[in-house]
Each structure stands twice: as structure tokens, then as C-alpha cells.
Coordinates of C-alpha atoms and ligand atoms in Angstrom, one line a residue:
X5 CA 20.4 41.4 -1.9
X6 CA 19.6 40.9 1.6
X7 CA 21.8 38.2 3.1
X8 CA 21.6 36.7 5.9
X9 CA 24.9 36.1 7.9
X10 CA 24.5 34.2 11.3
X11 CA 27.2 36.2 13.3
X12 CA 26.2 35.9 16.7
X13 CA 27.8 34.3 19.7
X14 CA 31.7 35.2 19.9
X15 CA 33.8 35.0 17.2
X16 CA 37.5 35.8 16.2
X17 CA 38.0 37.5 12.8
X18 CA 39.1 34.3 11.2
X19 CA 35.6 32.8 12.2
X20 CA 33.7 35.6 11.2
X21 CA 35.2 35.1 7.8
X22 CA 34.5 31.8 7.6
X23 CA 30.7 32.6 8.3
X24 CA 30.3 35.3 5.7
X25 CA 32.0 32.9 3.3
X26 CA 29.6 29.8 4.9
X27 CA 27.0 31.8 3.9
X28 CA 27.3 33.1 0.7
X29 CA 28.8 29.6 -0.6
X30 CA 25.5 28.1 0.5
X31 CA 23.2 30.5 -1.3
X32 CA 25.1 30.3 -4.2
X33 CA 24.9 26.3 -3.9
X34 CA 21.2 26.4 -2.8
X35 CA 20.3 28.6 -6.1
X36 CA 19.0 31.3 -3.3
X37 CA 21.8 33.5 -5.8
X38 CA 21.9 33.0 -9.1
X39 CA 24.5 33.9 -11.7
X40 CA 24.7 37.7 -12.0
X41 CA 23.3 39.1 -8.9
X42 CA 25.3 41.4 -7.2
X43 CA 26.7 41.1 -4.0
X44 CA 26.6 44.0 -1.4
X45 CA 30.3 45.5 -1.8
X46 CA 32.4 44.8 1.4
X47 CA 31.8 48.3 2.6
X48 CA 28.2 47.8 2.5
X49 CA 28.3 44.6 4.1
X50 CA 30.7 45.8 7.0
X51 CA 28.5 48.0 8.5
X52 CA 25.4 46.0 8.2
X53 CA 27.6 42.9 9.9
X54 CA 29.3 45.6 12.4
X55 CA 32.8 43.9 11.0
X56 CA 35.8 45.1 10.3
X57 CA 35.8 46.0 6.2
X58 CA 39.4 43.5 5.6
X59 CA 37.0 40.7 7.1
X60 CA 34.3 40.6 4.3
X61 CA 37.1 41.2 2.0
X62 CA 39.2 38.3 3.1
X63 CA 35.2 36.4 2.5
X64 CA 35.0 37.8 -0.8
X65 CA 38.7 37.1 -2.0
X66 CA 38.2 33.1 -1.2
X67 CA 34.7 33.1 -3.4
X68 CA 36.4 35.0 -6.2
X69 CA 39.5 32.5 -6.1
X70 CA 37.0 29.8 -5.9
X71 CA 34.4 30.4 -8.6
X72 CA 31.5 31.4 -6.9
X73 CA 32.2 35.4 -7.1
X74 CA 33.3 37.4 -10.5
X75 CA 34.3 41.0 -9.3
X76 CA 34.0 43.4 -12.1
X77 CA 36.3 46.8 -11.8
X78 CA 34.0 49.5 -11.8
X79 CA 31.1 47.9 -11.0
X80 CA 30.9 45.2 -8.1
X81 CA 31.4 42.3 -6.9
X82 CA 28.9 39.4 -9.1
X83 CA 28.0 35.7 -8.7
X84 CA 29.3 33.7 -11.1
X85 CA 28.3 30.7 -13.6
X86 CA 29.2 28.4 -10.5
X87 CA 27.8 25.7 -13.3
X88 CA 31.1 26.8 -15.6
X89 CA 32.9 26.3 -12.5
X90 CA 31.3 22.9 -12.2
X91 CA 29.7 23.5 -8.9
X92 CA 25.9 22.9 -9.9
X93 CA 23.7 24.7 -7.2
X94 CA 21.5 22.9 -5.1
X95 CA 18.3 23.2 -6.7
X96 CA 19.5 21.7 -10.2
X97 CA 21.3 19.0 -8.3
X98 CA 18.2 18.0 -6.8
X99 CA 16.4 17.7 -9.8
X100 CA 19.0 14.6 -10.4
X101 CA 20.7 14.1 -13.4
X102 CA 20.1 10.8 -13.4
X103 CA 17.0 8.4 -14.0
X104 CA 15.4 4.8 -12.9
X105 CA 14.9 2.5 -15.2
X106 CA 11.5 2.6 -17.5
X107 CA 10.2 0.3 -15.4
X108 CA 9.9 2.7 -12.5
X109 CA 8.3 5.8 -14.4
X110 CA 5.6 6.1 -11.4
X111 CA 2.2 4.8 -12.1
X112 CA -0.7 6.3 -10.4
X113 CA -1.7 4.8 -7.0
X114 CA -5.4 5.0 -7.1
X115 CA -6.4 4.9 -3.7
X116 CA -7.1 9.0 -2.3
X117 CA -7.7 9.3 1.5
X118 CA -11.0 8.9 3.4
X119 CA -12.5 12.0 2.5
X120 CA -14.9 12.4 5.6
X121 CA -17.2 15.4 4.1
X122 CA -18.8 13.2 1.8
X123 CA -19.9 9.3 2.3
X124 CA -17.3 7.5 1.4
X125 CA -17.7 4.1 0.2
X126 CA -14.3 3.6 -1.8
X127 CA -13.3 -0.2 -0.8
X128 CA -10.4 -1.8 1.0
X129 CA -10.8 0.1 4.5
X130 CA -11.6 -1.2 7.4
X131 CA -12.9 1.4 10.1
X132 CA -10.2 2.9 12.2
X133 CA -12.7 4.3 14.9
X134 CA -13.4 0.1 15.3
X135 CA -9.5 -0.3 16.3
X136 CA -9.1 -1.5 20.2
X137 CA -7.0 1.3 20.6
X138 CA -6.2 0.9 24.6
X139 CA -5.5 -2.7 24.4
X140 CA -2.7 -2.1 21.2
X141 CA -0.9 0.9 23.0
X142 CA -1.1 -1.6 26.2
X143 CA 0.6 -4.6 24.2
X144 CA 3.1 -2.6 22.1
X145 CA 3.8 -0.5 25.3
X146 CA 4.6 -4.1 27.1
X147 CA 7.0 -4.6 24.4
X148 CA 8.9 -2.2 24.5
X149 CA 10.6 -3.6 27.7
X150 CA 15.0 -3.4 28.1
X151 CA 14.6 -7.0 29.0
X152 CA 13.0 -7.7 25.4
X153 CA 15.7 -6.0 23.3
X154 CA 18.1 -9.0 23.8
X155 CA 15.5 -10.1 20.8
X156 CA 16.2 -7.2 18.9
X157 CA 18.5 -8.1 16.5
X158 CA 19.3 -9.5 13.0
X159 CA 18.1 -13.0 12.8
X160 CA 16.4 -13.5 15.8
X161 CA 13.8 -15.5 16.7
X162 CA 11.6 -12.5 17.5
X163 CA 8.7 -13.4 14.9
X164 CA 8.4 -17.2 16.5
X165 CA 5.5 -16.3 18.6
X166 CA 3.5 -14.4 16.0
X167 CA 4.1 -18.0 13.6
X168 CA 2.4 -19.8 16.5
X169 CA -0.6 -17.5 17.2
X170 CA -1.2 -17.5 13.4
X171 CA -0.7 -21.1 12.7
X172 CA -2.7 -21.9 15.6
X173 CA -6.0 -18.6 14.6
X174 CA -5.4 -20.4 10.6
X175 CA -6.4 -23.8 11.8
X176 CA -9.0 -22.5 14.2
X177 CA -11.0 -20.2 11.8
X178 CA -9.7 -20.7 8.5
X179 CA -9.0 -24.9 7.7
X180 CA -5.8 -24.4 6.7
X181 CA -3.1 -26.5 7.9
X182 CA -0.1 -25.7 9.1
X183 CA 2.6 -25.5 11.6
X184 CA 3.9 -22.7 13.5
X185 CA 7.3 -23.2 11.2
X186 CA 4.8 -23.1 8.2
X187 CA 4.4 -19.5 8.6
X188 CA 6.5 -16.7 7.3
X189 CA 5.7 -13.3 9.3
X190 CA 5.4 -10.6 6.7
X191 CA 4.9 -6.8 6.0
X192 CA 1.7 -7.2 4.9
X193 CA 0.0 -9.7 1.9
X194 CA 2.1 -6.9 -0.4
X195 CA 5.7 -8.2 0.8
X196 CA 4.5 -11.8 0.8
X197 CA 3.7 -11.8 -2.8
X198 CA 6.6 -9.4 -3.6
X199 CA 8.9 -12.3 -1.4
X200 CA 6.8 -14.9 -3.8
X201 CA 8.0 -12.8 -7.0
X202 CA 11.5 -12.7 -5.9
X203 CA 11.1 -16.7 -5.3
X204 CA 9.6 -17.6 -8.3
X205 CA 8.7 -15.1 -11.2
X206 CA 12.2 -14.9 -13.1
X207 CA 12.1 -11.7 -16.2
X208 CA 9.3 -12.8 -18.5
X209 CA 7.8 -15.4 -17.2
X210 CA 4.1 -16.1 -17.3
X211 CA 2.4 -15.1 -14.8
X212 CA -1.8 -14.7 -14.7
X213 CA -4.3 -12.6 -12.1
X214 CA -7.7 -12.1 -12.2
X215 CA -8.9 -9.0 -14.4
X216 CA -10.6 -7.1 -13.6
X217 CA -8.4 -8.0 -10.2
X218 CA -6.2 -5.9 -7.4
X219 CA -4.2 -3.3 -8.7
X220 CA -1.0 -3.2 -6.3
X221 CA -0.1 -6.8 -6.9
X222 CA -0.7 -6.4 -10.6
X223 CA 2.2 -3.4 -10.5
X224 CA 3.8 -5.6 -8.2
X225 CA 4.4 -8.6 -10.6
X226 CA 4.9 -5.9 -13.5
X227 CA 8.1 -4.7 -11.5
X228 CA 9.3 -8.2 -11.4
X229 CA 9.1 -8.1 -14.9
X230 CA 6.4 -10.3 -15.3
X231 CA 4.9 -11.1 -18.6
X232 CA 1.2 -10.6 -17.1
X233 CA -1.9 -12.5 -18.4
X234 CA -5.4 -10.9 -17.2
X235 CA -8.0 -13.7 -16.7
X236 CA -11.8 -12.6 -16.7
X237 CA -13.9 -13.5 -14.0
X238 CA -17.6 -14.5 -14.1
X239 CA -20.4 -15.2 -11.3
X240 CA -18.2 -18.8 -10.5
X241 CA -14.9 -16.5 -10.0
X242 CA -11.9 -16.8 -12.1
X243 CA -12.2 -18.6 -15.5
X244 CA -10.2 -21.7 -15.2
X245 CA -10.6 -22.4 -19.1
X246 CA -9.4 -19.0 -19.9
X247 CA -5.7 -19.4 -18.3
X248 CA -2.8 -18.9 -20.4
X249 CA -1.4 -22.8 -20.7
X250 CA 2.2 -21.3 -20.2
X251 CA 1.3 -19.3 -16.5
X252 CA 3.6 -20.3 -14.3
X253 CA 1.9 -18.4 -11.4
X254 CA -1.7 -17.9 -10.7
X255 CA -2.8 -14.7 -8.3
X256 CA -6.3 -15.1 -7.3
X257 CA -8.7 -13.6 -4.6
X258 CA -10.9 -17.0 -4.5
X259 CA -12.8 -16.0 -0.9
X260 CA -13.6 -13.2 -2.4
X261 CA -13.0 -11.7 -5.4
X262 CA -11.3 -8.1 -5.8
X263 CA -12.6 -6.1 -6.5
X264 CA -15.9 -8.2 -8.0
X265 CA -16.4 -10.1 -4.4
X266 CA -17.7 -13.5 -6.3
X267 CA -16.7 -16.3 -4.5
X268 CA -14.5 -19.0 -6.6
X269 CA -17.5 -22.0 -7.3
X270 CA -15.9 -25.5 -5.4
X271 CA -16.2 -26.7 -9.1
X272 CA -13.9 -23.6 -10.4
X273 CA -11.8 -24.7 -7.1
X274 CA -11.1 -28.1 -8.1
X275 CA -10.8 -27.2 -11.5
X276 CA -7.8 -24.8 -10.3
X277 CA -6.2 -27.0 -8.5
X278 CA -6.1 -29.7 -11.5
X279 CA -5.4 -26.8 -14.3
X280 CA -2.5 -26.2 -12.1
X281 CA -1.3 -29.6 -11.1
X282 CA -1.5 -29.9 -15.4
X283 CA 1.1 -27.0 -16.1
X284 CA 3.0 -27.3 -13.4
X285 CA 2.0 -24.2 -11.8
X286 CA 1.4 -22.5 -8.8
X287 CA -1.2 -20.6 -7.1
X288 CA -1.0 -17.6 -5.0
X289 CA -4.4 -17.2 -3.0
X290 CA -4.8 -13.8 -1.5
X291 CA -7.2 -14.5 1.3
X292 CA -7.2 -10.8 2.2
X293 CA -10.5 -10.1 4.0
X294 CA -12.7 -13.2 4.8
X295 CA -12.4 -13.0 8.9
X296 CA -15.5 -11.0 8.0
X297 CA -18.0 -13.7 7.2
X298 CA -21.8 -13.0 6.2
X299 CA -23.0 -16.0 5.7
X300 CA -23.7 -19.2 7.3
X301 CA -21.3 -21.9 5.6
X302 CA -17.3 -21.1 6.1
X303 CA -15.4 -19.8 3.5
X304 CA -12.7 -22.5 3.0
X305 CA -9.3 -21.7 1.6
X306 CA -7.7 -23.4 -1.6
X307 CA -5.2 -24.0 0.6
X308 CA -7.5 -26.9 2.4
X309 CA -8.4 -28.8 -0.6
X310 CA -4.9 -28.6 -1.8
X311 CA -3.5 -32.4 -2.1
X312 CA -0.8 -31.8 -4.3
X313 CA 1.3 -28.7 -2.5
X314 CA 1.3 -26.3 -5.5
X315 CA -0.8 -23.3 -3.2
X316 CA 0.9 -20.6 -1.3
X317 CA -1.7 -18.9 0.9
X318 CA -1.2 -15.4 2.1
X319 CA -3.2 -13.5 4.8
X320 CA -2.8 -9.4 6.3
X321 CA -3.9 -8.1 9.4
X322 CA -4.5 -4.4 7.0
X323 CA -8.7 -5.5 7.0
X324 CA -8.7 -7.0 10.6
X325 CA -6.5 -4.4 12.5
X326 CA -5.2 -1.4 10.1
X327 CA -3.2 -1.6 7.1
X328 CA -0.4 0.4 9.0
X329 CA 0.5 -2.3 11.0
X330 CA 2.1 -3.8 8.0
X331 CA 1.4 -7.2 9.6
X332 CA 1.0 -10.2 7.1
X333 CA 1.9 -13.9 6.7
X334 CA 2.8 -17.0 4.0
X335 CA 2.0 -20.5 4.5
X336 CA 3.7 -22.1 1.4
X337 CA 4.5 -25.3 0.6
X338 CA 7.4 -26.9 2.6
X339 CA 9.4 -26.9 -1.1
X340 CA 9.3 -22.9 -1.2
X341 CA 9.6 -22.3 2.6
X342 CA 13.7 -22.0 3.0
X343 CA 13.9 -20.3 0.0
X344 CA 11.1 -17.7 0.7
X345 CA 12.4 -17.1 4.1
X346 CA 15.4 -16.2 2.9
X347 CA 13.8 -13.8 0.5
X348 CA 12.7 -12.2 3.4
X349 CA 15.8 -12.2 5.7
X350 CA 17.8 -10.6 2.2
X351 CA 14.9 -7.7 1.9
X352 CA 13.6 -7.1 5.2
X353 CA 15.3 -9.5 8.5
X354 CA 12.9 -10.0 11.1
X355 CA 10.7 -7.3 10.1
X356 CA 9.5 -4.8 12.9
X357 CA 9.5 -7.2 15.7
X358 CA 7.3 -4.9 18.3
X359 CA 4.7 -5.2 16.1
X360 CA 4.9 -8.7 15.6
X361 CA 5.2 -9.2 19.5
X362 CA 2.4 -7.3 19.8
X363 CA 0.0 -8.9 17.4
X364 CA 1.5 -12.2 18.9
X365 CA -0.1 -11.4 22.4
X366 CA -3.0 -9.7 21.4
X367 CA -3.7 -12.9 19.0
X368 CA -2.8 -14.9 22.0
X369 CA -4.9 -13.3 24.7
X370 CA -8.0 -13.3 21.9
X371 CA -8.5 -9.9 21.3
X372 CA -8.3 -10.5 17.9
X373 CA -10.9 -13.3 17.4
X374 CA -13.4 -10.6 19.7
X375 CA -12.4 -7.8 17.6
X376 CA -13.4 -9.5 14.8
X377 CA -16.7 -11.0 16.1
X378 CA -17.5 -7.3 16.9
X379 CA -16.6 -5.4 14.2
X380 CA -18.7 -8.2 12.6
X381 CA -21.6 -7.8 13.6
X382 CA -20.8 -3.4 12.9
X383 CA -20.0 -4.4 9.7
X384 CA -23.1 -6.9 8.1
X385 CA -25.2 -4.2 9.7
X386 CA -24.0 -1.7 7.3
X387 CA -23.9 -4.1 4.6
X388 CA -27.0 -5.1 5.0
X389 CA -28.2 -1.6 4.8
X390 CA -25.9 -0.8 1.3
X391 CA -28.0 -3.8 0.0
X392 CA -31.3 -2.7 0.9
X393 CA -30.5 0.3 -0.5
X394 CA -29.7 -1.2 -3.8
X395 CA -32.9 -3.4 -4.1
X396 CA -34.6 -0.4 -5.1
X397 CA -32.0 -0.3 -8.3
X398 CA -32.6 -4.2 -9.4
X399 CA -33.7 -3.4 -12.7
X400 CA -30.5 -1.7 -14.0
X401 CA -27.8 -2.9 -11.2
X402 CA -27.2 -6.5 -10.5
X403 CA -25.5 -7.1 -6.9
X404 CA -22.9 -9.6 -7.4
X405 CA -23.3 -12.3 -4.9
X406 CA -20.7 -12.3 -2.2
X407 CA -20.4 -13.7 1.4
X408 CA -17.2 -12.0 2.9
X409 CA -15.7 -9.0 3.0
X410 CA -15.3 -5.2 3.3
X411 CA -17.4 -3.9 0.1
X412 CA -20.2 -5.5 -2.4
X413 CA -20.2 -4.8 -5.9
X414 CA -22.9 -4.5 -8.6
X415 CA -23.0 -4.7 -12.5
X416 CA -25.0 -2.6 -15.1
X417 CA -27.6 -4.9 -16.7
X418 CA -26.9 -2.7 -19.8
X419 CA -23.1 -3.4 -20.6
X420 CA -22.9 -0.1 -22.5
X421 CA -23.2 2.1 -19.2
X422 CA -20.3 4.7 -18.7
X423 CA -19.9 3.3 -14.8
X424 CA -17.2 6.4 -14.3
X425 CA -19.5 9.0 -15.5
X426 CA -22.0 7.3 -12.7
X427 CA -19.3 7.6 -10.2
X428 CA -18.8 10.9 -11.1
X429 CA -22.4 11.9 -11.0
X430 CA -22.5 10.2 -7.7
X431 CA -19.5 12.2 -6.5
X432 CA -21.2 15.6 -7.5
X433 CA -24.6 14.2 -4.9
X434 CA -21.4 13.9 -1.8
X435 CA -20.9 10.5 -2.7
X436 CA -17.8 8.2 -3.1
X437 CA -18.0 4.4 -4.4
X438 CA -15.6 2.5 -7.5
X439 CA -16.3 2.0 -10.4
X440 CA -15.2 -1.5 -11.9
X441 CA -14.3 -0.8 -15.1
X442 CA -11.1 1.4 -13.1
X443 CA -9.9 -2.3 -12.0
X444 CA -10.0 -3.8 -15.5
X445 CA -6.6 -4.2 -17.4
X446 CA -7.2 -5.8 -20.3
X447 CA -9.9 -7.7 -20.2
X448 CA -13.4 -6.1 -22.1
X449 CA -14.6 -3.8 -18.8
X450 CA -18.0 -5.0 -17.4
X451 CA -19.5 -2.3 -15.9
X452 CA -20.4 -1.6 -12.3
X453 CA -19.7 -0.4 -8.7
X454 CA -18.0 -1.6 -6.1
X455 CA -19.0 0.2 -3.2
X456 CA -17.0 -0.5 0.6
X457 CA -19.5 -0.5 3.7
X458 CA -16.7 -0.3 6.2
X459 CA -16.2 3.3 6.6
X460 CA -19.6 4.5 6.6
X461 CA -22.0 4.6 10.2
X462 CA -24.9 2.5 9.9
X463 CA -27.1 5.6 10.7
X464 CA -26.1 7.4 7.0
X465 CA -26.3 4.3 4.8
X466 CA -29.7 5.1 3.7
X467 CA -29.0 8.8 2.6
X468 CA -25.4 7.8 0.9
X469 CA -27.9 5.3 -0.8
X470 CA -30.4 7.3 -1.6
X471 CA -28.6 10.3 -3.2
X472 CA -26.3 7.0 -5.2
X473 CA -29.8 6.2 -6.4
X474 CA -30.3 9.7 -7.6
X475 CA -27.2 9.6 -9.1
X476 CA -27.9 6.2 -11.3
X477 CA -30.9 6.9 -12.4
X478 CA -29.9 10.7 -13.4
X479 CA -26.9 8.9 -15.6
X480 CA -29.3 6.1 -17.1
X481 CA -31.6 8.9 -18.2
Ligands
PLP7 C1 -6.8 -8.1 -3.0 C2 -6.1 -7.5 -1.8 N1 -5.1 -8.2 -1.3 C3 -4.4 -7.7 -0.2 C4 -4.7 -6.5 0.3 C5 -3.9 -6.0 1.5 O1 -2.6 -5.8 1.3 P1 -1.6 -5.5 2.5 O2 -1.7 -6.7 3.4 O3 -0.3 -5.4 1.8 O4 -2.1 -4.3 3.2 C6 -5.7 -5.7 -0.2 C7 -6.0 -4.4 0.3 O5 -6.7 -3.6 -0.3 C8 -6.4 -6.2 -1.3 O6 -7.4 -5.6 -1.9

């Protein structure tokens, strides 16, 4: 065996001991020796360590007295069973002898990285090359001042601002009414529903999403333990007459459907809203990417037309700015507020307060409302040019109408097409969209594609479409 022993820089005997012993001990731990190899004998190891003979014995004598070495007359010096010893080595010990419960075996996360060789139109990314770079490193750089950490620190007031500047860009551009203490500052729409969970999903109780509907929240409420109820969705949005009378919680996507994009009807709306008042339930509305608007009338929230306080309305800054910021809020009702902001200060505190101060100014100086105009105005043109280049498919692919968003789907006329062997086939012609039946649960899968404009340059739209052309009508074939 070739060991290595660190023996430079000065060193009495006694420390050179302890290293050769150091160093054996921790291959023998780390598995790097296994039972029966054999060690170089101490006259061996001497001369390769220019040490004196009696120090690698001395080395040797500790392991032997401690398990890790067998020394066997005649032969040489061995490492033992260190597991009969009861000293596991490393590499067993980190393969843990213990396990989470069943509930955590790890499912899948289906989301795979921007894959830039091929044109990419998986949904739920905005572009990164639209960020205003300079002006974020300029308000997260302000900050970080020594004047601003008297903020920093548990239970501070740090995320008031960011309340304000939301409360205040909510009422402007979305209808929805609140006040600055309305608003709970989040890590994204994901903590505000887990915070909603923790609030008010106990074990088994009923809770019901839209199906197909968004895959995170949906593991989300299953690790609350959750008894989950998928709801089918048609061209008006979620069916109201479909809920399960005992749902206790209602997740839906009304602005814009995920991953369909149908907008939820005003009569589905209202229909909501008095299904809910009914049973005693509430709703969660995950208003997670209408800033970006494509048509003329405004998209208006639940929250607006809610008279009876049952809907909790949750927003992200992951479409708008990135989904790294982890930037998100909640405007429940009053009833749930101190409760959910305790939820929040048990799991998280503040949250990551530079951030927040950051978004607060750059909210505040209206970057964010001219980001969004811009990116925009990037964004329908792409659009527009992923639905041109559909038109041509308008016999077998029906675009599902939609007037916000990041992505645009489409259904099979013919319910019996395999939409992942189109995917597939798509992939193989370099290009990447969804296919809907992936974000069906239980609910009998309607086929189609969703496919995200957001990541893609205007300028290759027409061949990404073209080839997914190719690729349809060389699967309907
Ligand atoms: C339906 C839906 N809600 C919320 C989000 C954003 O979640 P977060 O704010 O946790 O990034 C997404 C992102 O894909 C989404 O599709």
C-alpha cells in the first residue's frame, strides 16, 4: 500500500507518531483500507518516512491495541474488521443507517436545465439575459451598508419596506386590496403555500388543485399529508361542480392556468367563490405570472371579487425577476394573517433581508413596473410568433386560449395521440416543449403541449416551429 503520511514541517518523535497513527486511523475510517490489506512493516515504512524504526512501531502498537491493526507472527502487520471493533469506516457510515419517513422517498423533480443546443421551450422561465443586471448588483450592493446591519437580526422589521412596495405595485397593477401589514414577504409562491399548509392543512384533510395542475405544490401539499383531490379543468378553468364537497382548501392558478393557461370564466369565478363560501372553504390563488399581460382587458384576481374573506392570494417575483431571488408574498385574510406570520417567523424569520431591501428599492424607484413593460413587449413578440407558427397545425392542435403568461399550450383534436412520443419526436428535430399529459395526476390525461416562449429569441421561433411541425405531423402519420 502506498500511504501517505503528512510529515513535513518540524516535529518531535511523539508528533511524528501521532501523524503516522492520524493517518492510518483515517484510511481505515475512510474505507481508503479495508479489512485484510497489509500494512508496510515498520521497517519498511521507516525508511520511506526517514523515521526512526521505534516511531512507526509506537504508531503501530496504538492501532493494534485499538482495533484498527491485527499483526499476524510471521506474516505482517493487517487491518482489521474495524466493523467487529465497532468502528464502521467512513464510507458505510455515510451510506446512513438510518431512513426518512416513506413520505420522503424522493420523487422526481421534472424540471432539467435550459439546454441551450437545442430550442428550448420547456415552460416556467423567464429569460435571464432580460434581468437588469447593473441596476440589481447596484441595489443589493447599496444594501450591504454597516449602517443597515442594525436591521439584521431576528425579528426585525427588515421586510416592512418590501410589504409597502408590494401592497402599494398589488393595488396599482393587480386590484387587489391591501395594506402594507396585509402582506407577508416570502421565499417565493412555494414557502407561501408551504406557510398556508402549515396554517391550515392538518394530516388528512381534504385538500383539492387543479389537475392536470403545478407539480411542486401538488408534492408540496402531499408532504403535509394532505388527502389530495385533482379537479379537471376545461376551456372555463377549473370545474367548480367537480370539487370534492369535503375540500377544505382549493389551489388554483385562475389568471392563468398551469400548465393549461385557460383563464378561470368570471362565471367559474363567482361560482368559486360561492362553492367555497358553501363548505366552508378556502382558496389559495397562485397568481404566479400574469404581470405579463397580452391582451387588452386586465386580468383581475379572485382576490378582488372576494366579499366574503375566504381567498389567500399569493404572488413570486421567480417570472418577473428570477426564480433565485426566492422573493414571494401572501395577502390573506386578516383571520389567517398572525397566524401565518408566525408560520413564517418559526421556519424561516425575516427571510434574506438584502434581498428583500433590494426588491423594496428597485420596486420603489420603478424598475420593476419598466422591466416588466419591456420584457413585455420581448415576450408577446415571441408569443406571437409560437402562435403563428401553430396556425399551420389547426387541424390536429387546438391552442388553448390564454391571455397571460410565460408559455401557451395546445390540445390534440384526436384524444388518443401519445403527446410524449410527440415530445419525443420533437426532441430528436433539437426541440424541447411539455407535454400535458406529464402534469396530469389523476384525472383522464388530455393530450397536448405546453410549449414556454420565454427562453427562446424571437429571430429562431419560426425554425423551433417549423421542425415542431415536422415533428407532429411525422407522429400523427
Ligand atoms: C403554478 C406556479 N406557481 C408558482 C410558481 C413559482 O414558484 P416560486 O415563487 O416558488 O418560484 C411556478 C413556477 O413555475 C408555477 O408554475
Amino acid at each position: 500500500v502506498d500511504l501517505h503520511v503528512p510529515l513535513e514541517g518540524p516535529g518531535d518523535p511523539d508528533t511524528r507518531v501521532a501523524r503516522i497513527y492520524q493517518a492510518l486511523r483515517q484510511a481505515v475510517v475512510d474505507g481508503r483500507l479495508t479489512a485484510g490489506d497489509r500494512v508496510p512493516a515498520t521497517r519498511d515504512l521507516a525508511r520511506q518516512l526517514e523515521v526512526a524504526r521505534g516511531t512507526v512501531t509506537t504508531a503501530y502498537d496504538r492501532l493494534t491495541a485499538e482495533g484498527f491493526l491485527e499483526a499476524r507472527p510471521g506474516s505482517g502487520t493487517y487491518v482489521a474488521d474495524v466493523s467487529l471493533s465497532g468502528v464502521t469506516p467512513a464510507r458505510q457510515a455515510r451510506r446512513g443507517a438510518v431512513r426518512p419517513l416513506p413520505l420522503w422517498d424522493p420523487v422526481p423533480v421534472p424540471i432539467t436545465p435550459r439546454d441551450r443546443r437545442l430550442h428550448d421551450l420547456s415552460i416556467g422561465l423567464p429569460d435571464p439575459d432580460l434581468f437588469p443586471l447593473e441596476v440589481w448588483r447596484r441595489l443589493v450592493s447599496a444594501q450591504l451598508r454597516r449602517s443597515r446591519l442594525e436591521e439584521a437580526t431576528y425579528g426585525g422589521r427588515g421586510s416592512f419596506r418590501l410589504q409597502r412596495e408590494v401592497a402599494r405595485f398589488l393595488g396599482l397593477s393587480r386590484s387587489v386590496v391591501c395594506a402594507p401589514e396585509d402582506v407577508v414577504v416570502t421565499a417565493g409562491a412555494q414557502q407561501a403555500i408551504d406557510l398556508v399548509c402549515r396554517v391550515l392543512v392538518a394530516p388528512r384533510a381534504a385538500v383539492a388543485m387543479e389537475d392536470p395542475g403545478y407539480f411542486a405544490v401538488r408534492r408540496l401539499f402531499e408532504t403535509h399529508r394532505a388527502t389530495l383531490c385533482g379537479v379537471p379543468v376545461d376551456d372555463e378553468g377549473l370545474v367548480v361542480d367537480a370539487l370534492p364537497p369535503d375540500a377544505q382548501v382549493v389551489y388554483v392558478t385562475p389568471s392563468h392556468q398551469f400548465p393549461t393557461g385557460v383563464q378561470l370564466s368570471m362565471r367559474r369565478r363567482v361560482a368559486l367563490l360561492r362553492w367555497a363560501r358553501e363548505h366552508d372553504a378556502v382558496i389559495v390563488e397562485d397568481d404566479y405570472d400574469s404581470e405579463y399581460r397580452y391582451a387588452r382587458q386586465p386580468v383581475e384576481p379572485l382576490q378582488s371579487l372576494d366579499r366574503d374573506g375566504r381567498v389567500i392570494y399569493v404572488g413570486t417575483f421567480s417570472k418577473s425577476l428570477l426564480p433565485a431571488l426566492r422573493a414571494g408574498f401572501l395577502v390573506p385574510p386578516r383571520s389567517l394573517l398572525p397566524a401565518l406570520r408566525e408560520a413564517k417567523q418559526v421556519t424561516s424569520w425575516e427571510g434574506d433581508l438584502t434581498t428583500q431591501g433590494a426588491l423594496a428599492e428597485f420596486l420603489a424607484e420603478g424598475h420593476h413596473a419598466a422591466h416588466v413593460r419591456r420584457a413585455t413587449r420581448v415576450y408577446r413578440a415571441r408569443r406571437d410568433l409560437v402562435l403563428d407558427g401553430l396556425t399551420g397545425l389547426g387541424d390536429v392542435l387546438r391552442v388553448v386560449p390564454s391571455v397571460a403568461g410565460l408559455h401557451v399550450a395546445a390540445r390534440f383534436v384526436d384524444e388518443d395521440v401519445d403527446d410524449r412520443a410527440v415530445v419525443r419526436r420533437a426532441a430528436q428535430r433539437g426541440v424541447r416543449v411539455e407535454a400535458l399529459s406529464d402534469h396530469h395526476r389523476n384525472q383522464p390525461a388530455r393530450p397536448g403541449l405546453a410549449i414556454g416562449f420565454a427562453g427562446i429569441e424571437a429571430d429562431t421561433v419560426p425554425d423551433a416551429m417549423s421542425r415542431l411541425r415536422t415533428a407532429v405531423t411525422d407522429s400523427l402519420a
